[in-house]
Amino acid sequence: MPEIGLVVFPGFQCLALAAQTAFELANLVTGENFYSVHLLSLEGGMVPSSTGFRMETESLHDADGIDTLLLLGGTLPPDPLPSMTIAALQAHARRARRVAGLCTGAFLLAQCGLLDGRRATTHWIFAKLMRERFPAVTVEEDRIYINEGAVWTSAGLTAGLDLAVALVEKDLGQEVARSVARKLVMHHRRSGGQSQHSELLDLAAKSDRIQTALIFAKNNLARPLTVETLAEAARLSPRQFSRAFRAETGQSPAKAVEQLRLEAARLMLEDSRHPIETVARETGFMDQRRMRESFMRQWGMPPQAIRRAARGVGAAA
């Protein structure tokens, strides 16, 4: 029975605990207690979360036979760890089959030297800081999770669930992982190579009408999305719509639609095996040439390279 150890430190984020649900549901799906999950801290006892909520933990010193060690992050990068704590984590990591840093938990792995010479990810807000603090680590902020052999890292807090489901897939296969994802009501299983970026979040429309137009565009990318069409969805005149759209988003409607199409096309490339031509058609680029030109402007690489990069990360052992 693989024992999963979730290690928390004072100020951990409660949402990071959601990762344990993937292992609980894997037991439910298989009909056996395949995983045993433990909440650990260095000394055990009550540990306060970032909101002050306290959790009872077992002592890491008493935890023998941990198969998978997950270091949970908080809303901010952790302070430097004492040398004794680093030594304890290093010792347990050496004995474990695999170790992972969830969100800012990647900083903990880096402090222990476990990411030196490896690729890693963390929450995109703190990627630059991680790169500055740990120059021996290759930080890739535009990833949901990264698997580098026995060492895993994930992006922002909800990405910990994607990582946990990926661990379940490694252990129990694709069908069990899919069933776990369905029970978690995950919109879709995100591969490790997927972007942390969300174009709708970045556009951040303030009014319901502009938000309605953006949602309409996202749901109808294969259609011609003219200013007149979007203005009709927002129930504004084309002139009013264009003015309000630029004021709220800082972009023209045409540029925003292209960004939404790029995001959708990248998602299809990373998470499906549809031919490039089909991806271009279903996301509104009309043909491969136009989509390639947009990809080169946005990311400096063609769609095929994006697909290869995503599969390369996801396929890591």
Tab-separated table of C-alpha atoms in Angstrom:
chain	number	residue	atom	x	y	z
A	1	MET	CA	0.000	0.000	0.000
A	2	PRO	CA	1.698	3.260	-1.116
A	3	GLU	CA	1.739	5.746	1.743
A	4	ILE	CA	1.166	9.373	0.735
A	5	GLY	CA	2.647	11.997	3.054
A	6	LEU	CA	1.282	15.532	2.752
A	7	VAL	CA	3.744	17.798	4.565
A	8	VAL	CA	2.500	21.166	5.825
A	9	PHE	CA	4.275	24.109	7.409
A	10	PRO	CA	2.785	27.044	9.338
A	11	GLY	CA	0.913	29.258	6.882
A	12	PHE	CA	0.001	26.457	4.463
A	13	GLN	CA	-2.993	27.039	2.184
A	14	CYS	CA	-5.957	24.782	2.971
A	15	LEU	CA	-6.823	24.420	-0.713
A	16	ALA	CA	-3.565	22.518	-1.200
A	17	LEU	CA	-5.081	19.723	0.886
A	18	ALA	CA	-7.483	19.024	-1.986
A	19	ALA	CA	-4.764	16.913	-3.607
A	20	GLN	CA	-5.430	14.142	-1.082
A	21	THR	CA	-8.921	13.717	-2.534
A	22	ALA	CA	-7.479	12.203	-5.719
A	23	PHE	CA	-5.943	9.370	-3.688
A	24	GLU	CA	-9.115	8.890	-1.632
A	25	LEU	CA	-11.209	8.605	-4.797
A	26	ALA	CA	-8.683	6.231	-6.376
A	27	ASN	CA	-9.344	3.897	-3.449
A	28	LEU	CA	-13.066	4.250	-4.070
A	29	VAL	CA	-12.730	3.566	-7.800
A	30	THR	CA	-10.543	0.475	-7.333
A	31	GLY	CA	-12.600	-0.829	-4.431
A	32	GLU	CA	-9.532	-1.298	-2.246
A	33	ASN	CA	-7.364	0.739	0.116
A	34	PHE	CA	-4.566	1.139	-2.385
A	35	TYR	CA	-3.351	4.428	-0.874
A	36	SER	CA	-2.862	5.436	2.744
A	37	VAL	CA	-2.765	9.207	3.274
A	38	HIS	CA	-1.035	11.010	6.161
A	39	LEU	CA	-0.960	14.701	7.048
A	40	LEU	CA	2.521	15.457	8.356
A	41	SER	CA	4.532	18.320	9.811
A	42	LEU	CA	8.058	18.423	11.127
A	43	GLU	CA	7.157	17.967	14.824
A	44	GLY	CA	3.503	16.926	14.535
A	45	GLY	CA	0.626	18.479	16.445
A	46	MET	CA	-1.546	21.423	15.435
A	47	VAL	CA	-0.315	23.518	12.496
A	48	PRO	CA	-1.978	26.838	11.548
A	49	SER	CA	-2.994	27.476	7.951
A	50	SER	CA	-2.721	30.823	6.180
A	51	THR	CA	-6.181	31.759	7.497
A	52	GLY	CA	-5.408	30.640	11.065
A	53	PHE	CA	-7.393	27.416	10.744
A	54	ARG	CA	-5.400	24.667	12.489
A	55	MET	CA	-4.910	21.058	11.449
A	56	GLU	CA	-3.750	18.085	13.512
A	57	THR	CA	-0.661	16.448	12.005
A	58	GLU	CA	1.604	13.478	12.546
A	59	SER	CA	5.330	13.994	13.067
A	60	LEU	CA	7.491	13.607	9.988
A	61	HIS	CA	10.157	12.054	12.211
A	62	ASP	CA	7.791	9.163	13.009
A	63	ALA	CA	6.701	8.620	9.410
A	64	ASP	CA	8.366	5.507	8.073
A	65	GLY	CA	7.780	3.991	4.668
A	66	ILE	CA	6.445	7.119	2.939
A	67	ASP	CA	6.185	6.316	-0.762
A	68	THR	CA	5.171	9.746	-2.074
A	69	LEU	CA	6.102	12.959	-0.269
A	70	LEU	CA	4.022	16.026	-1.168
A	71	LEU	CA	5.214	19.393	0.163
A	72	LEU	CA	2.237	21.743	0.298
A	73	GLY	CA	2.596	25.430	-0.419
A	74	GLY	CA	1.012	28.566	0.971
A	75	THR	CA	-0.236	31.841	-0.456
A	76	LEU	CA	3.314	33.227	-0.266
A	77	PRO	CA	6.724	31.634	-0.869
A	78	PRO	CA	8.102	30.072	2.325
A	79	ASP	CA	10.824	31.667	4.405
A	80	PRO	CA	14.254	29.984	4.403
A	81	LEU	CA	14.116	26.686	6.263
A	82	PRO	CA	16.417	25.880	9.187
A	83	SER	CA	19.268	23.550	8.272
A	84	MET	CA	17.853	20.764	10.470
A	85	THR	CA	14.518	20.943	8.640
A	86	ILE	CA	16.270	20.788	5.274
A	87	ALA	CA	18.252	17.751	6.406
A	88	ALA	CA	15.065	15.983	7.566
A	89	LEU	CA	13.271	16.658	4.287
A	90	GLN	CA	16.283	15.523	2.272
A	91	ALA	CA	16.465	12.288	4.228
A	92	HIS	CA	12.793	11.488	3.686
A	93	ALA	CA	12.999	12.482	0.010
A	94	ARG	CA	15.889	10.038	-0.501
A	95	ARG	CA	13.834	7.199	0.980
A	96	ALA	CA	10.624	8.058	-0.901
A	97	ARG	CA	9.885	6.770	-4.387
A	98	ARG	CA	8.913	10.269	-5.493
A	99	VAL	CA	8.542	13.761	-4.092
A	100	ALA	CA	6.453	16.741	-5.204
A	101	GLY	CA	6.163	20.436	-4.434
A	102	LEU	CA	2.650	21.830	-4.852
A	103	CYS	CA	2.414	25.521	-5.766
A	104	THR	CA	4.962	27.379	-3.590
A	105	GLY	CA	5.933	23.996	-2.166
A	106	ALA	CA	8.363	23.984	-5.102
A	107	PHE	CA	10.387	26.568	-3.143
A	108	LEU	CA	10.768	23.993	-0.362
A	109	LEU	CA	12.126	21.421	-2.808
A	110	ALA	CA	14.505	24.021	-4.194
A	111	GLN	CA	15.765	24.918	-0.726
A	112	CYS	CA	16.573	21.246	-0.224
A	113	GLY	CA	18.566	21.196	-3.467
A	114	LEU	CA	16.149	18.683	-4.988
A	115	LEU	CA	15.467	20.833	-8.048
A	116	ASP	CA	19.065	21.666	-8.953
A	117	GLY	CA	19.639	20.910	-12.615
A	118	ARG	CA	15.952	20.130	-13.142
A	119	ARG	CA	12.976	21.847	-14.731
A	120	ALA	CA	10.283	22.992	-12.306
A	121	THR	CA	7.176	25.116	-12.130
A	122	THR	CA	5.339	27.075	-9.458
A	123	HIS	CA	2.591	29.684	-9.309
A	124	TRP	CA	3.251	32.096	-12.179
A	125	ILE	CA	3.223	35.099	-9.816
A	126	PHE	CA	6.312	33.765	-8.020
A	127	ALA	CA	8.159	32.250	-10.989
A	128	LYS	CA	10.523	35.212	-11.371
A	129	LEU	CA	11.341	35.162	-7.654
A	130	MET	CA	12.044	31.435	-7.779
A	131	ARG	CA	14.324	31.926	-10.770
A	132	GLU	CA	16.248	34.641	-8.899
A	133	ARG	CA	16.572	32.668	-5.667
A	134	PHE	CA	17.508	29.364	-7.263
A	135	PRO	CA	19.536	29.913	-10.449
A	136	ALA	CA	20.366	26.188	-10.652
A	137	VAL	CA	16.665	25.466	-11.325
A	138	THR	CA	15.128	25.849	-14.791
A	139	VAL	CA	11.806	27.509	-13.922
A	140	GLU	CA	9.014	27.133	-16.488
A	141	GLU	CA	6.130	29.277	-15.272
A	142	ASP	CA	3.821	28.398	-18.165
A	143	ARG	CA	3.157	24.820	-17.045
A	144	ILE	CA	0.438	23.164	-14.946
A	145	TYR	CA	2.857	20.572	-13.586
A	146	ILE	CA	6.253	19.148	-14.487
A	147	ASN	CA	7.507	15.616	-13.949
A	148	GLU	CA	11.292	15.291	-13.782
A	149	GLY	CA	11.861	11.665	-12.949
A	150	ALA	CA	11.114	11.167	-9.255
A	151	VAL	CA	10.556	14.891	-8.674
A	152	TRP	CA	7.295	16.688	-9.495
A	153	THR	CA	6.190	20.315	-9.185
A	154	SER	CA	2.862	21.998	-9.868
A	155	ALA	CA	1.586	25.486	-10.500
A	156	GLY	CA	-1.061	27.379	-8.488
A	157	LEU	CA	-3.077	25.579	-5.852
A	158	THR	CA	-5.753	23.934	-8.009
A	159	ALA	CA	-2.992	22.517	-10.223
A	160	GLY	CA	-2.099	20.262	-7.297
A	161	LEU	CA	-5.176	18.223	-8.170
A	162	ASP	CA	-3.951	17.799	-11.741
A	163	LEU	CA	-0.602	16.599	-10.410
A	164	ALA	CA	-2.263	14.207	-7.968
A	165	VAL	CA	-4.433	12.706	-10.718
A	166	ALA	CA	-1.290	12.297	-12.848
A	167	LEU	CA	0.340	10.387	-9.975
A	168	VAL	CA	-2.727	8.146	-9.779
A	169	GLU	CA	-2.438	7.509	-13.511
A	170	LYS	CA	1.204	6.496	-13.099
A	171	ASP	CA	0.211	4.004	-10.413
A	172	LEU	CA	-3.152	2.685	-11.553
A	173	GLY	CA	-3.533	3.547	-15.221
A	174	GLN	CA	-5.462	5.933	-17.417
A	175	GLU	CA	-8.947	4.558	-16.838
A	176	VAL	CA	-8.739	4.886	-13.061
A	177	ALA	CA	-7.344	8.412	-13.427
A	178	ARG	CA	-10.194	9.367	-15.767
A	179	SER	CA	-12.742	8.018	-13.319
A	180	VAL	CA	-11.125	9.983	-10.491
A	181	ALA	CA	-11.205	13.158	-12.599
A	182	ARG	CA	-14.896	12.622	-13.359
A	183	LYS	CA	-15.707	12.150	-9.681
A	184	LEU	CA	-13.798	15.349	-8.923
A	185	VAL	CA	-15.986	17.077	-11.551
A	186	MET	CA	-12.857	18.402	-13.219
A	187	HIS	CA	-13.877	20.281	-16.363
A	188	HIS	CA	-11.153	18.378	-18.193
A	189	ARG	CA	-7.950	16.666	-17.214
A	190	ARG	CA	-5.147	19.093	-17.850
A	191	SER	CA	-1.871	17.703	-19.120
A	192	GLY	CA	1.298	18.941	-17.468
A	193	GLY	CA	2.321	20.977	-20.491
A	194	GLN	CA	-0.769	23.141	-20.488
A	195	SER	CA	-0.541	26.843	-19.892
A	196	GLN	CA	-1.367	28.449	-16.536
A	197	HIS	CA	-2.620	31.423	-18.518
A	198	SER	CA	-6.348	32.241	-18.808
A	199	GLU	CA	-7.228	34.847	-21.417
A	200	LEU	CA	-10.698	35.539	-19.990
A	201	LEU	CA	-9.142	36.289	-16.602
A	202	ASP	CA	-6.588	38.624	-18.177
A	203	LEU	CA	-9.226	40.541	-20.138
A	204	ALA	CA	-11.082	41.156	-16.855
A	205	ALA	CA	-14.189	42.819	-18.263
A	206	LYS	CA	-15.930	44.941	-15.630
A	207	SER	CA	-19.462	45.130	-17.005
A	208	ASP	CA	-21.924	42.302	-17.561
A	209	ARG	CA	-22.415	43.314	-21.202
A	210	ILE	CA	-18.768	43.090	-22.163
A	211	GLN	CA	-18.384	39.881	-20.151
A	212	THR	CA	-21.408	38.455	-21.995
A	213	ALA	CA	-19.797	39.303	-25.337
A	214	LEU	CA	-16.536	37.621	-24.300
A	215	ILE	CA	-18.309	34.464	-23.169
A	216	PHE	CA	-20.283	34.459	-26.426
A	217	ALA	CA	-17.012	34.751	-28.360
A	218	LYS	CA	-15.369	31.934	-26.387
A	219	ASN	CA	-18.359	29.667	-27.062
A	220	ASN	CA	-18.524	30.511	-30.779
A	221	LEU	CA	-14.904	30.714	-31.896
A	222	ALA	CA	-15.576	28.810	-35.128
A	223	ARG	CA	-17.990	31.547	-36.266
A	224	PRO	CA	-16.998	34.882	-37.840
A	225	LEU	CA	-16.843	37.168	-34.802
A	226	THR	CA	-17.214	40.667	-36.165
A	227	VAL	CA	-17.664	43.770	-34.038
A	228	GLU	CA	-21.294	43.807	-35.149
A	229	THR	CA	-21.834	40.218	-33.988
A	230	LEU	CA	-20.229	40.844	-30.596
A	231	ALA	CA	-22.061	44.140	-30.170
A	232	GLU	CA	-25.353	42.354	-30.785
A	233	ALA	CA	-24.477	39.793	-28.093
A	234	ALA	CA	-23.744	42.678	-25.697
A	235	ARG	CA	-26.904	44.543	-26.766
A	236	LEU	CA	-24.942	47.639	-27.687
A	237	SER	CA	-24.399	49.506	-30.917
A	238	PRO	CA	-21.111	48.613	-32.650
A	239	ARG	CA	-19.710	52.056	-31.825
A	240	GLN	CA	-20.723	51.875	-28.143
A	241	PHE	CA	-19.428	48.320	-27.907
A	242	SER	CA	-16.004	49.065	-29.410
A	243	ARG	CA	-15.511	52.050	-27.125
A	244	ALA	CA	-16.629	50.206	-23.997
A	245	PHE	CA	-14.659	47.079	-24.874
A	246	ARG	CA	-11.372	48.938	-25.270
A	247	ALA	CA	-11.988	50.963	-22.113
A	248	GLU	CA	-12.579	47.819	-20.016
A	249	THR	CA	-10.036	45.426	-21.501
A	250	GLY	CA	-7.388	47.673	-23.027
A	251	GLN	CA	-7.670	45.745	-26.305
A	252	SER	CA	-9.641	45.940	-29.492
A	253	PRO	CA	-12.367	43.296	-29.972
A	254	ALA	CA	-10.404	41.779	-32.873
A	255	LYS	CA	-7.244	41.393	-30.777
A	256	ALA	CA	-9.180	39.864	-27.872
A	257	VAL	CA	-10.873	37.357	-30.179
A	258	GLU	CA	-7.483	36.354	-31.591
A	259	GLN	CA	-6.178	35.801	-28.044
A	260	LEU	CA	-9.189	33.642	-27.177
A	261	ARG	CA	-8.640	31.634	-30.353
A	262	LEU	CA	-4.973	31.177	-29.559
A	263	GLU	CA	-5.786	29.935	-26.073
A	264	ALA	CA	-8.420	27.497	-27.359
A	265	ALA	CA	-6.151	26.249	-30.141
A	266	ARG	CA	-3.280	25.685	-27.741
A	267	LEU	CA	-5.573	23.765	-25.387
A	268	MET	CA	-6.763	21.524	-28.247
A	269	LEU	CA	-3.204	20.891	-29.347
A	270	GLU	CA	-2.087	19.980	-25.839
A	271	ASP	CA	-5.088	17.901	-24.847
A	272	SER	CA	-6.212	16.147	-28.033
A	273	ARG	CA	-4.939	14.387	-31.115
A	274	HIS	CA	-6.990	16.399	-33.594
A	275	PRO	CA	-5.123	17.219	-36.817
A	276	ILE	CA	-3.715	20.747	-37.020
A	277	GLU	CA	-6.189	21.577	-39.796
A	278	THR	CA	-9.126	20.578	-37.572
A	279	VAL	CA	-7.812	22.671	-34.678
A	280	ALA	CA	-7.482	25.698	-36.967
A	281	ARG	CA	-11.009	25.270	-38.289
A	282	GLU	CA	-12.719	24.672	-34.945
A	283	THR	CA	-11.025	27.642	-33.271
A	284	GLY	CA	-11.864	30.060	-36.072
A	285	PHE	CA	-8.471	30.497	-37.730
A	286	MET	CA	-9.956	29.065	-40.941
A	287	ASP	CA	-6.683	27.549	-42.146
A	288	GLN	CA	-3.329	26.305	-40.879
A	289	ARG	CA	-1.368	29.212	-42.344
A	290	ARG	CA	-3.270	31.857	-40.384
A	291	MET	CA	-3.060	29.870	-37.183
A	292	ARG	CA	0.680	29.340	-37.655
A	293	GLU	CA	1.238	33.064	-38.179
A	294	SER	CA	-0.670	33.856	-34.964
A	295	PHE	CA	1.276	31.226	-33.000
A	296	MET	CA	4.581	32.605	-34.247
A	297	ARG	CA	3.611	36.141	-33.221
A	298	GLN	CA	2.414	35.013	-29.790
A	299	TRP	CA	4.925	32.327	-28.779
A	300	GLY	CA	7.631	32.348	-31.421
A	301	MET	CA	6.962	28.713	-32.358
A	302	PRO	CA	4.517	26.904	-34.660
A	303	PRO	CA	1.551	24.797	-33.471
A	304	GLN	CA	3.444	21.545	-34.045
A	305	ALA	CA	6.178	22.626	-31.636
A	306	ILE	CA	3.612	23.525	-28.962
A	307	ARG	CA	2.088	20.055	-29.294
A	308	ARG	CA	5.464	18.312	-29.113
A	309	ALA	CA	6.451	20.316	-26.023
A	310	ALA	CA	3.211	19.461	-24.207
A	311	ARG	CA	3.507	15.752	-24.988
A	312	GLY	CA	7.157	15.723	-24.041
A	313	VAL	CA	6.374	17.031	-20.539
A	314	GLY	CA	3.405	14.760	-20.062
A	315	ALA	CA	5.320	11.709	-21.154
A	316	ALA	CA	8.197	12.143	-18.749
A	317	ALA	CA	8.814	9.088	-16.579
